[in-house]
Short mmCIF file of N, CA and C in Angstrom, two decimals:
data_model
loop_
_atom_site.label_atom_id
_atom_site.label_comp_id
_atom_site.label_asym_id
_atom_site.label_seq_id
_atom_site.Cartn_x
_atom_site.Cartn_y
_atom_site.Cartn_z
N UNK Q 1 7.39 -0.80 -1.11
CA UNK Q 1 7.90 -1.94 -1.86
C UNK Q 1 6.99 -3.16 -1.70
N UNK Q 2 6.26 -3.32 -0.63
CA UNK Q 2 5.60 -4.11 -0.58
C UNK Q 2 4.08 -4.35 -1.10
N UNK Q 3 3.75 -3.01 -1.44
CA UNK Q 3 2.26 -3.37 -2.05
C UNK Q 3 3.06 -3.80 -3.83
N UNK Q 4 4.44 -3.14 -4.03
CA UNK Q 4 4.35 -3.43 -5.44
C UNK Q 4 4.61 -4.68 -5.60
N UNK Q 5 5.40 -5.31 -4.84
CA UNK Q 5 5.59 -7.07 -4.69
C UNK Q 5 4.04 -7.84 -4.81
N UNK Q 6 3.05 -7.08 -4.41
CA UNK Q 6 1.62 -7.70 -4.15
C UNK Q 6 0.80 -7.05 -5.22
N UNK Q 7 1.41 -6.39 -6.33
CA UNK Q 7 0.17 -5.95 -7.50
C UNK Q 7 0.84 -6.13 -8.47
N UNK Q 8 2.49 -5.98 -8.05
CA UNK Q 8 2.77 -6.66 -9.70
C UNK Q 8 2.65 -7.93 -10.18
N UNK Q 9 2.30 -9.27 -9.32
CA UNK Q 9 1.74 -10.50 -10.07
C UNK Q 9 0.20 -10.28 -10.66
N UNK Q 10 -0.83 -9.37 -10.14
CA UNK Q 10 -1.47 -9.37 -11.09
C UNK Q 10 -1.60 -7.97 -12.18
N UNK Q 11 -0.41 -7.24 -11.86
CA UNK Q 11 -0.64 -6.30 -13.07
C UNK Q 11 0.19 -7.28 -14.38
N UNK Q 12 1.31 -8.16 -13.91
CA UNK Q 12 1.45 -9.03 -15.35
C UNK Q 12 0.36 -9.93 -15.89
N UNK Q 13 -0.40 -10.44 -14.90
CA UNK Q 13 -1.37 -10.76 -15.39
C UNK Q 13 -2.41 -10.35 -16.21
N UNK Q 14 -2.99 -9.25 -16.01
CA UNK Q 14 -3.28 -8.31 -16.78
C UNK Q 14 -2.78 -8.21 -18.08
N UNK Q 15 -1.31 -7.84 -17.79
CA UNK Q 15 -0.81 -7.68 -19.47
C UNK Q 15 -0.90 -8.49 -20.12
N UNK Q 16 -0.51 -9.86 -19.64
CA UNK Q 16 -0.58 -11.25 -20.53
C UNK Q 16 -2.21 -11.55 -20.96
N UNK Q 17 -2.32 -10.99 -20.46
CA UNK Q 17 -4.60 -11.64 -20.78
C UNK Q 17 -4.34 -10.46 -22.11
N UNK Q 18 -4.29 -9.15 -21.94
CA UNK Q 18 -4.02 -8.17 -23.01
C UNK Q 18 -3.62 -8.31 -23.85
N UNK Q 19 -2.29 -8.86 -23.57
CA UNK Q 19 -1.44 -9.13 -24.85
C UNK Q 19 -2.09 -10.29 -25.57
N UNK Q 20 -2.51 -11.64 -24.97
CA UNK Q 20 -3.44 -13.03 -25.59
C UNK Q 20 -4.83 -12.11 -26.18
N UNK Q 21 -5.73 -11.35 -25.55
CA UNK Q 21 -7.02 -11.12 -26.29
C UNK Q 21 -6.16 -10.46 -27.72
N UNK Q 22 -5.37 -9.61 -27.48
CA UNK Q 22 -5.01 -8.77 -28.89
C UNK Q 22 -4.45 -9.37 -30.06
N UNK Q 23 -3.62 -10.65 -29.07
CA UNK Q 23 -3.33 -11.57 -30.40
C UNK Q 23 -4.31 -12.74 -30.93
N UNK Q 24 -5.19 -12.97 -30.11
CA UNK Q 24 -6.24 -13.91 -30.00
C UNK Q 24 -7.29 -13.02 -31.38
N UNK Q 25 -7.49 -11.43 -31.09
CA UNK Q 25 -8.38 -10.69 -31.96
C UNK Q 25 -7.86 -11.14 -33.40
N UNK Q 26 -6.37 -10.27 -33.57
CA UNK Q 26 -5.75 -10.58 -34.55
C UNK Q 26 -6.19 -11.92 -35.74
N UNK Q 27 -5.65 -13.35 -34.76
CA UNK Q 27 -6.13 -14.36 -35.23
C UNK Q 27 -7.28 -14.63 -35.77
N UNK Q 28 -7.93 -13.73 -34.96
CA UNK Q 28 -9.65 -14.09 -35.43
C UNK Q 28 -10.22 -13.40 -37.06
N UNK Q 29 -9.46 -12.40 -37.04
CA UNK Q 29 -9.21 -11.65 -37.93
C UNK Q 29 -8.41 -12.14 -39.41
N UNK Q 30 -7.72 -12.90 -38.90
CA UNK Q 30 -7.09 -13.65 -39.97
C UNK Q 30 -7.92 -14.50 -40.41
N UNK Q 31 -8.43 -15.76 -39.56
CA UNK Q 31 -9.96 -16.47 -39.67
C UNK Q 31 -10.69 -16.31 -40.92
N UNK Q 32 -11.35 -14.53 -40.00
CA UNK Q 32 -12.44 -14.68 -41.14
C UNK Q 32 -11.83 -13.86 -42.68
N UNK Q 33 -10.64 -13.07 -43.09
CA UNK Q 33 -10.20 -12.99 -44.07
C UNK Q 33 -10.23 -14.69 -44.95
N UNK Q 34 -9.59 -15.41 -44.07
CA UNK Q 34 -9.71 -17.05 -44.81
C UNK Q 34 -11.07 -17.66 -44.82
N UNK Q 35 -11.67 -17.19 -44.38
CA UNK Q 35 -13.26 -18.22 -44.14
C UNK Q 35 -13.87 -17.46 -45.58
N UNK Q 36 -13.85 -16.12 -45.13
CA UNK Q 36 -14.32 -15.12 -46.92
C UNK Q 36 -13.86 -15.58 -47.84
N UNK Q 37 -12.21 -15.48 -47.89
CA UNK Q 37 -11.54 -16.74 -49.41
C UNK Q 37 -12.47 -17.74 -49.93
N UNK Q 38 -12.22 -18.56 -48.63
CA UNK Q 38 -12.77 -19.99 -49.11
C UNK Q 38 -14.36 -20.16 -49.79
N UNK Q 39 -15.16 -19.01 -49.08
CA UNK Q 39 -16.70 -18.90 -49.25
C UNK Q 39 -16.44 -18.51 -50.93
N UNK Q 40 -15.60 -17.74 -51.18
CA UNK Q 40 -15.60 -16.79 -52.33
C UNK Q 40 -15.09 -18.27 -53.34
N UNK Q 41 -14.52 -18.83 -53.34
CA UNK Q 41 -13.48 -19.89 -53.77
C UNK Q 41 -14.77 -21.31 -54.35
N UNK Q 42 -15.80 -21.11 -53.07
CA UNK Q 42 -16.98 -21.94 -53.59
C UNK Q 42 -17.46 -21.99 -54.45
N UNK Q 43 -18.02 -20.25 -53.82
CA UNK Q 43 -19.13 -19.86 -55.18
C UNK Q 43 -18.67 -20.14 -56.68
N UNK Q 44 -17.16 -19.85 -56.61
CA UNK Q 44 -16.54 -19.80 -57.97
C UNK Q 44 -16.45 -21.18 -58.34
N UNK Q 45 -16.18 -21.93 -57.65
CA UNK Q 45 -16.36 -23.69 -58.11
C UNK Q 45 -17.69 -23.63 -58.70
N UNK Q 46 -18.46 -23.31 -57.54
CA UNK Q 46 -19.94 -23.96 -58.35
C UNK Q 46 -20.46 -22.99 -59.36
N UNK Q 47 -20.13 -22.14 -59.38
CA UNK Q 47 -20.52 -20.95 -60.75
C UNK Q 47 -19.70 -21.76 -61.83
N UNK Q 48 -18.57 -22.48 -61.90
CA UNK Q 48 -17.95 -22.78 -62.90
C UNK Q 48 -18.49 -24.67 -63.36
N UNK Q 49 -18.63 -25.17 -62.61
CA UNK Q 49 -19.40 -26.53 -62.77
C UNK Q 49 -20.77 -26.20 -63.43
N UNK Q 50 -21.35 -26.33 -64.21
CA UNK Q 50 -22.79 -26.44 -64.48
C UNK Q 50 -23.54 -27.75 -63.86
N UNK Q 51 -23.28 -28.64 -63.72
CA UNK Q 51 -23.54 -29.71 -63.03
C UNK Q 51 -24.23 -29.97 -61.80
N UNK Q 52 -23.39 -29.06 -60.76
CA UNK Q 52 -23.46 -28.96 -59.65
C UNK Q 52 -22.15 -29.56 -59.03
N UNK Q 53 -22.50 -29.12 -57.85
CA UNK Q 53 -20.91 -30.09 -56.77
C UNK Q 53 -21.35 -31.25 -56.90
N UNK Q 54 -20.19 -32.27 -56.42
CA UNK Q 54 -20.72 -33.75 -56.23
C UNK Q 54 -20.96 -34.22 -54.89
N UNK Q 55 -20.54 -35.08 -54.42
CA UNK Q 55 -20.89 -34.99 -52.91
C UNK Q 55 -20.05 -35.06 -52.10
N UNK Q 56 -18.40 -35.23 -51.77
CA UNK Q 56 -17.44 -34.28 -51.26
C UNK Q 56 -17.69 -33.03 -51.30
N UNK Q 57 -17.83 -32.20 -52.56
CA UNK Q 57 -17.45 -30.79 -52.49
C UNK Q 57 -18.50 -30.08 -51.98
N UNK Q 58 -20.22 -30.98 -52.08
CA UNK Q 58 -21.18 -30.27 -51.02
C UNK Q 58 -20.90 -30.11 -49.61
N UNK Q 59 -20.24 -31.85 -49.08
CA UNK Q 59 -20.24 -31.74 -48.25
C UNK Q 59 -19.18 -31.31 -47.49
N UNK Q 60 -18.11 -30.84 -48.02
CA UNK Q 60 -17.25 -29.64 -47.56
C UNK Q 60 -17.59 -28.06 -47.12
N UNK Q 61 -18.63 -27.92 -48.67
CA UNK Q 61 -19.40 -26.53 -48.31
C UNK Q 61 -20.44 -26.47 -47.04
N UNK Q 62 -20.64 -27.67 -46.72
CA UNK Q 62 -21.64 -27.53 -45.95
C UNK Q 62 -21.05 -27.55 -44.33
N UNK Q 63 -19.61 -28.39 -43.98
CA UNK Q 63 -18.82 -28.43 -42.94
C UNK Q 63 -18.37 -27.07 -42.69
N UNK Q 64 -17.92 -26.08 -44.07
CA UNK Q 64 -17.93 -24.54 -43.79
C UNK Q 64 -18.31 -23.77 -43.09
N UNK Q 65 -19.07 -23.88 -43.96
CA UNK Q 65 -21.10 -23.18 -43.62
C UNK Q 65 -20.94 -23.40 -42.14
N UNK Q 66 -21.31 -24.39 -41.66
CA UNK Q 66 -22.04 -24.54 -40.54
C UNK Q 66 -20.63 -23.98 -39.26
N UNK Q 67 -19.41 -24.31 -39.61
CA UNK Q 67 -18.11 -23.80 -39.00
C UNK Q 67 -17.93 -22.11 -38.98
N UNK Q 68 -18.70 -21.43 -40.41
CA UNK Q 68 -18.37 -20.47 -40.30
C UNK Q 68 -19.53 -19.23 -39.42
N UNK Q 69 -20.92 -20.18 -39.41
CA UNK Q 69 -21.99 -19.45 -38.39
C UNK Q 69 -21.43 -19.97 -37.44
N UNK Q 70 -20.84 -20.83 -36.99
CA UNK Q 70 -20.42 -20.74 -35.12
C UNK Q 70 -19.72 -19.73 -34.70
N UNK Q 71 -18.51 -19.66 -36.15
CA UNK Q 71 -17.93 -18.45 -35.40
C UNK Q 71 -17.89 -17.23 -35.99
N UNK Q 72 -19.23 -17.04 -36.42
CA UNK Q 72 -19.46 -15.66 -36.93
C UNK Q 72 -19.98 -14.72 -35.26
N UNK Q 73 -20.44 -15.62 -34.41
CA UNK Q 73 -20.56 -14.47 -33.20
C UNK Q 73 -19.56 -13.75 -32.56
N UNK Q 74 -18.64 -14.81 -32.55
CA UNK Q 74 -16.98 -14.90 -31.60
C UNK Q 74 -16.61 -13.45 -32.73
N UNK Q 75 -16.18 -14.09 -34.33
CA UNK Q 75 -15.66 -13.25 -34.98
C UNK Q 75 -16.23 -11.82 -35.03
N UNK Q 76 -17.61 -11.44 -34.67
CA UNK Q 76 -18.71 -10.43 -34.91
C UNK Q 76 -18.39 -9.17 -33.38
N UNK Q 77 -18.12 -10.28 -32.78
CA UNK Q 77 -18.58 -9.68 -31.15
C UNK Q 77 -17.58 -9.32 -30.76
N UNK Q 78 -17.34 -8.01 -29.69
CA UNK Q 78 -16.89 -6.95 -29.20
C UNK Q 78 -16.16 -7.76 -27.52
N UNK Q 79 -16.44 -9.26 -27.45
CA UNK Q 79 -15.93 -9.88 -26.35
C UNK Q 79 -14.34 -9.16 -26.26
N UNK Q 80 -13.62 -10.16 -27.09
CA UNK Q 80 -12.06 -9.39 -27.17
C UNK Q 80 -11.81 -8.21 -26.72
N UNK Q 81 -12.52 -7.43 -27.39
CA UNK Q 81 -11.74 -5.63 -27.16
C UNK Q 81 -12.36 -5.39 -25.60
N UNK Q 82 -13.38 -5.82 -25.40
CA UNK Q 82 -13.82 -5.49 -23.76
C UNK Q 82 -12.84 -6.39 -22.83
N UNK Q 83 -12.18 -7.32 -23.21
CA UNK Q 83 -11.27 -8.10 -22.31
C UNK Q 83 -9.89 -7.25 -22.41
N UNK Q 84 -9.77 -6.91 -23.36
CA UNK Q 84 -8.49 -6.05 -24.00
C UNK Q 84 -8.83 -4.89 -22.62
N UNK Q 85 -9.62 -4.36 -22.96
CA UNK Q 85 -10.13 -2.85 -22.14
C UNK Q 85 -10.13 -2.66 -20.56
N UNK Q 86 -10.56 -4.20 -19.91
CA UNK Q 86 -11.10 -4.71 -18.87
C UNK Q 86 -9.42 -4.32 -18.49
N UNK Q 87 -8.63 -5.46 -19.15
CA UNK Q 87 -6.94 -5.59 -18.92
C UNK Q 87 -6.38 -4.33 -18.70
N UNK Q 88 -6.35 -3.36 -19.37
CA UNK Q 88 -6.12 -2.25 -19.26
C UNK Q 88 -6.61 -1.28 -18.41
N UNK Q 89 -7.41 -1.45 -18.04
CA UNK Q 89 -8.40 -0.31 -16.74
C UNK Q 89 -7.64 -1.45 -15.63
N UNK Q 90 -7.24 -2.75 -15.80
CA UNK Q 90 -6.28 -3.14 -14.18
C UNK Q 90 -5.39 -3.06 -14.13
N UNK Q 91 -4.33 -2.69 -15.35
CA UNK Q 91 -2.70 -2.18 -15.33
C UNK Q 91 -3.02 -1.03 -14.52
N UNK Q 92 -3.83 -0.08 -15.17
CA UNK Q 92 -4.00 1.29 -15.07
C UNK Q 92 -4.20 1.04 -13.91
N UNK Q 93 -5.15 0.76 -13.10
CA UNK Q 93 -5.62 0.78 -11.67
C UNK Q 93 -4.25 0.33 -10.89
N UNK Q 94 -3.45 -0.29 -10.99
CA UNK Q 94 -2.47 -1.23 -10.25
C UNK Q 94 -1.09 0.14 -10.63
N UNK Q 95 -0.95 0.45 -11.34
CA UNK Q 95 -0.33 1.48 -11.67
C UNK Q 95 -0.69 2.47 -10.70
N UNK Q 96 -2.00 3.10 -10.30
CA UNK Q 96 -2.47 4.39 -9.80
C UNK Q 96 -2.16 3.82 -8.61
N UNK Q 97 -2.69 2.76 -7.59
CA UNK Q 97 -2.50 2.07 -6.56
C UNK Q 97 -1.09 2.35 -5.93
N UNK Q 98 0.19 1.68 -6.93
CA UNK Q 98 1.26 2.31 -6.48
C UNK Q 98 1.53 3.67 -6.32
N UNK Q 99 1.30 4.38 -7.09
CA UNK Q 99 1.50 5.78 -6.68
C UNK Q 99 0.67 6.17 -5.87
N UNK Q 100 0.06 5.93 -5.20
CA UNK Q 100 -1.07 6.52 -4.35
C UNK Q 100 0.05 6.41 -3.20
N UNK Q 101 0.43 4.95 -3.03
CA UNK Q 101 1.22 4.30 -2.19
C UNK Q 101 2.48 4.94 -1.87
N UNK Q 102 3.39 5.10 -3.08
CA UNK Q 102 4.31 5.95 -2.75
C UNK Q 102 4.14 7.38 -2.14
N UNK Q 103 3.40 7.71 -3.08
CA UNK Q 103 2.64 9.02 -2.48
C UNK Q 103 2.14 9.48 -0.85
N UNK Q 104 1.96 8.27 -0.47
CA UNK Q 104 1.53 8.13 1.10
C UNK Q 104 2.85 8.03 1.77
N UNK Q 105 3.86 6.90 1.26
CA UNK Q 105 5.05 7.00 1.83
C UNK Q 105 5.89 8.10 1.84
N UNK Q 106 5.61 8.91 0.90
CA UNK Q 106 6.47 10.62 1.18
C UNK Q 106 6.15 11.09 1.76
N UNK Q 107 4.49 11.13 1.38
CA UNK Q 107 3.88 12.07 2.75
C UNK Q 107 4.12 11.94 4.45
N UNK Q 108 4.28 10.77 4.45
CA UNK Q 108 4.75 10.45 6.22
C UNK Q 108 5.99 10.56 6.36
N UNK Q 109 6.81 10.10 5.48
CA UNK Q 109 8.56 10.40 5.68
C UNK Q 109 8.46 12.31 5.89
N UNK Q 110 7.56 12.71 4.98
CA UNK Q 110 8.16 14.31 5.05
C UNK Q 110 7.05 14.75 6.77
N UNK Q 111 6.19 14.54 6.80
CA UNK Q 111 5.64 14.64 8.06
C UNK Q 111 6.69 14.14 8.88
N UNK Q 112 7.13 12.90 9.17
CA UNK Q 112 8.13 12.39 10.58
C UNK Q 112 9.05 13.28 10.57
N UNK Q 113 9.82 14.15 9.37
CA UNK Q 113 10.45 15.02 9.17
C UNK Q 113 10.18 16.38 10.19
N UNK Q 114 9.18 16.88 9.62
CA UNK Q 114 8.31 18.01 10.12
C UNK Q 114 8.31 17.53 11.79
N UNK Q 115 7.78 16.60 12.40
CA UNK Q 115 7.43 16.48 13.55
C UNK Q 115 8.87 16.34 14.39
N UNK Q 116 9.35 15.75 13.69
CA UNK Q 116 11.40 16.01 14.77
C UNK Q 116 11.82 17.54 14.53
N UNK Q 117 11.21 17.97 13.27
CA UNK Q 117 12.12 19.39 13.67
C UNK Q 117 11.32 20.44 14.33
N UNK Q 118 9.91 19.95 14.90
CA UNK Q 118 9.15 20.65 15.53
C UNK Q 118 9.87 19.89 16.70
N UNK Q 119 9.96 19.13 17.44
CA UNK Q 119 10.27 18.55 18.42
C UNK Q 119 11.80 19.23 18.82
N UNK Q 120 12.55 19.05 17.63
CA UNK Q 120 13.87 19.40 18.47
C UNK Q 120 14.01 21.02 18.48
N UNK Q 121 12.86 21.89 17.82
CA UNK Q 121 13.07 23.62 17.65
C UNK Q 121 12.37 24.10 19.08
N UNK Q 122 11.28 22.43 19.46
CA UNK Q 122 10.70 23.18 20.85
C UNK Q 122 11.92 22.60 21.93
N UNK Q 123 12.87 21.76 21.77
CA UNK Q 123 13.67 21.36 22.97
C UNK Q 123 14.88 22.69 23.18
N UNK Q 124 15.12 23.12 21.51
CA UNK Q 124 15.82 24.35 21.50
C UNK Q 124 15.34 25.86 22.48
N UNK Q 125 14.42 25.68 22.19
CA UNK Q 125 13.38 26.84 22.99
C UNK Q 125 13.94 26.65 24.56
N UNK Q 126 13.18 25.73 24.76
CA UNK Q 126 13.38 25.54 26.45
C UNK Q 126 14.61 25.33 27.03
N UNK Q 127 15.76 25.18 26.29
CA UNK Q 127 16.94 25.30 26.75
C UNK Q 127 17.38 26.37 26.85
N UNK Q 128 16.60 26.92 26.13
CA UNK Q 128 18.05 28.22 25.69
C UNK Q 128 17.41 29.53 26.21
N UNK Q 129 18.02 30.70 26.37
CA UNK Q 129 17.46 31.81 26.58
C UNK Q 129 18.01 32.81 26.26
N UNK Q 130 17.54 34.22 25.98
CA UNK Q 130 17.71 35.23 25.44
C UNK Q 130 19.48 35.49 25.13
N UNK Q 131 20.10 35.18 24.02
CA UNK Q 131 21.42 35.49 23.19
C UNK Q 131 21.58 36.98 22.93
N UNK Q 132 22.61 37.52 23.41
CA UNK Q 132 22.67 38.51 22.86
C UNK Q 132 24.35 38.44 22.28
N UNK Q 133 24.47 38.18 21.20
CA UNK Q 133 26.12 38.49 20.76
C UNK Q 133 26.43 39.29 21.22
N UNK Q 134 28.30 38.90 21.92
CA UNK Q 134 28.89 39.95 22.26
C UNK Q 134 28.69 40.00 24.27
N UNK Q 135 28.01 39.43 24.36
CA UNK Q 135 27.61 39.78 26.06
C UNK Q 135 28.52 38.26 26.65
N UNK Q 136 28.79 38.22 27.60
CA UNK Q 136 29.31 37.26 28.69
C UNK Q 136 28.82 36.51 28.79
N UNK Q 137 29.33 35.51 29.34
CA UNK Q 137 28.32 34.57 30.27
C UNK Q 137 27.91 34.46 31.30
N UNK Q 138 28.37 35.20 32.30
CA UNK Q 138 27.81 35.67 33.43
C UNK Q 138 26.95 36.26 33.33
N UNK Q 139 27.00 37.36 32.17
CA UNK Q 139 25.97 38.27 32.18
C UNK Q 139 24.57 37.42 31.21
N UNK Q 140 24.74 36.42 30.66
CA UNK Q 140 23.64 35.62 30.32
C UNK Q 140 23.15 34.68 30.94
N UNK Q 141 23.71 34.45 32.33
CA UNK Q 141 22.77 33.98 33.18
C UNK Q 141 22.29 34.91 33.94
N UNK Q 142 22.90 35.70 34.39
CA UNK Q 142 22.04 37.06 35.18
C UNK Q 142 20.92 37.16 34.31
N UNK Q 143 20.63 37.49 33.41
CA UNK Q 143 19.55 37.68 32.49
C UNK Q 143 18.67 36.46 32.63
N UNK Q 144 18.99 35.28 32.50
CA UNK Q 144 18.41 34.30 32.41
C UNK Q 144 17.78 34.19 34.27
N UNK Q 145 18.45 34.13 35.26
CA UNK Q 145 17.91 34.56 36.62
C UNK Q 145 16.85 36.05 36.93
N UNK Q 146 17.19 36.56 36.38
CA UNK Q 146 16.18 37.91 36.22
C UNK Q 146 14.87 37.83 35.41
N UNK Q 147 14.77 37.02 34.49
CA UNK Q 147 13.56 36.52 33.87
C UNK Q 147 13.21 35.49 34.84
N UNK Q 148 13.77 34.48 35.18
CA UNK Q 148 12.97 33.31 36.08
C UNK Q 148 12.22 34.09 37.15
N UNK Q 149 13.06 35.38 37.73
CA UNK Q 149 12.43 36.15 39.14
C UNK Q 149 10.91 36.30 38.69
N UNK Q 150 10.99 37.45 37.48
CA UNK Q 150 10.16 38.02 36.72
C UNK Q 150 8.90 37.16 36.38
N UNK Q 151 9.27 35.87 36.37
CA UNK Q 151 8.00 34.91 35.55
C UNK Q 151 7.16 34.66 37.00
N UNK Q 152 8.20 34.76 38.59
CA UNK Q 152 7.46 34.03 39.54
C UNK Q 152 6.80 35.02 40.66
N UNK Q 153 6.79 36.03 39.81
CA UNK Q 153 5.92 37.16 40.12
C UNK Q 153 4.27 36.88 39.79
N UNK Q 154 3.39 37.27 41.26
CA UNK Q 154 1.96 37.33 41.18
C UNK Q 154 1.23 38.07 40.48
N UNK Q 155 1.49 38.95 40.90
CA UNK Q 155 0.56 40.26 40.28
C UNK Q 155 0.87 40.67 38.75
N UNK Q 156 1.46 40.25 38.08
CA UNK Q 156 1.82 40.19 36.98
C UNK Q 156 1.87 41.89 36.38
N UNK Q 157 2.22 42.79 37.67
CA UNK Q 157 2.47 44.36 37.26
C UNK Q 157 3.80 44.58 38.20
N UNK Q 158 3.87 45.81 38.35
CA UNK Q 158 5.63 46.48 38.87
C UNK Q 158 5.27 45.71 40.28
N UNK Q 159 6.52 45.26 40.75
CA UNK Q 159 6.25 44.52 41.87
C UNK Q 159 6.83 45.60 43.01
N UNK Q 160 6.56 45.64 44.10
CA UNK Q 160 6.73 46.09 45.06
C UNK Q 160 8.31 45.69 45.84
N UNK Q 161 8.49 46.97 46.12
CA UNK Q 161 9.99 46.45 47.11
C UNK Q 161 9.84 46.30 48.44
N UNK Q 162 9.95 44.92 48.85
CA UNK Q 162 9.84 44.62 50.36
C UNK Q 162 10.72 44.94 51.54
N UNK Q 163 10.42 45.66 52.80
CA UNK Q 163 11.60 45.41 53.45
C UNK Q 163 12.06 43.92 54.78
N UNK Q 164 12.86 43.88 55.20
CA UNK Q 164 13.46 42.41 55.85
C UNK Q 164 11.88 42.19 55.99
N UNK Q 165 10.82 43.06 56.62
CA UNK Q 165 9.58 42.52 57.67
C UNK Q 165 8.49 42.08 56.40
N UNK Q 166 8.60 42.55 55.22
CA UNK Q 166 7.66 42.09 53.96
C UNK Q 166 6.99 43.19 54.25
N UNK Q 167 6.96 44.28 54.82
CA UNK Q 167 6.20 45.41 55.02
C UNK Q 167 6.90 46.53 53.40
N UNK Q 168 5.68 47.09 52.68
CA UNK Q 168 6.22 47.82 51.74
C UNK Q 168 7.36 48.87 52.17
N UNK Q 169 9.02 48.65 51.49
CA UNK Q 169 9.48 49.77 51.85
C UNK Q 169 9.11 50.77 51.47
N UNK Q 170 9.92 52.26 52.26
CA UNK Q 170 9.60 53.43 52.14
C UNK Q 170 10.94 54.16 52.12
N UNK Q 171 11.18 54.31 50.93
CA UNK Q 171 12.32 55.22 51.14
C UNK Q 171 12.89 56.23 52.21
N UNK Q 172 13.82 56.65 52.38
CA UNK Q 172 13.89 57.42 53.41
C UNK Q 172 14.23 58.77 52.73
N UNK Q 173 14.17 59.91 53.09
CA UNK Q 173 14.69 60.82 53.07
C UNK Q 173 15.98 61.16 53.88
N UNK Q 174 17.00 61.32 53.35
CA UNK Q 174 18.50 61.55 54.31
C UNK Q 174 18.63 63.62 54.41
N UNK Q 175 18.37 63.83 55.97
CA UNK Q 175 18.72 65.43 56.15
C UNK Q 175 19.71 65.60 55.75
#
């Protein structure tokens, strides 16, 4: 929540620059539809005067003129749509950003997940010992004492039966 608190002031920003170049294009667009009129609107004055203009209507054509090469670059040039484009590759980016983000935040929620139920399946382990349904409880700690014997065995093969002296017994034979 917090990176989106920190990218959504400038992903609106973004949009608003987007949304102004596209309506800004628009306008410009309207412009020169009217700047063409008016050029067209001249010629037809002075095609229809034989005379010539007088000197208002030159010097109107000529305030045109010179208004309409200033902004024949602005109107000509590809500025707009690259600001338009620019805007859009930083929604987009600010967009991917969050999901990356969220994306990271699942991933660790489902990991912290993973790591408690590894944690509590190994606390299960070490508590517990061999279940057999159906058997006692006496008889599941006998079992559970008979493995502890078993684990604190050296030789890790059949162990030997000692007698009181630790000397190997020897069975006896009874006449």
């Amino acid at each position: 929540k917090a990176v989106e608190a920190r990218v959504e002031p400038l992903r609106r920003l973004a949009s608003l620059a987007c949304e102004s170049a596209d309506e800004i294009a628009k306008c410009l667009g309207s412009l020169q539809r009217l700047q063409r009129g008016l050029v067209d609107g001249l010629r037809d004055f002075a095609a229809a005067d034989p005379a010539g203009m007088d000197g208002p209507a030159a010097g109107l054509a000529q305030t045109c003129s010179s208004f309409f090469r200033d902004c024949e670059q602005l109107l000509a040039g590809d500025e707009l749509r690259r600001v338009s484009a620019s805007c859009e590759q930083v929604i987009q980016d600010c967009d991917n950003m969050v999901d990356l983000v969220r994306s990271e935040e699942e991933a660790s929620c489902r990991l912290q997940h993973y790591v408690e139920k590894v944690g509590w399946l190994q606390r299960r382990r070490a508590s517990s010992f061999h279940y057999v349904p159906g058997m006692r409880r006496s008889n599941h700690e006998e079992l559970r004492n008979d493995e502890s014997d078993d684990d604190r065995e050296d030789d890790g093969g059949e162990g030997e039966v000692l007698n009181e002296a630790g000397a190997p017994h020897t069975p006896s034979v009874g006449l």
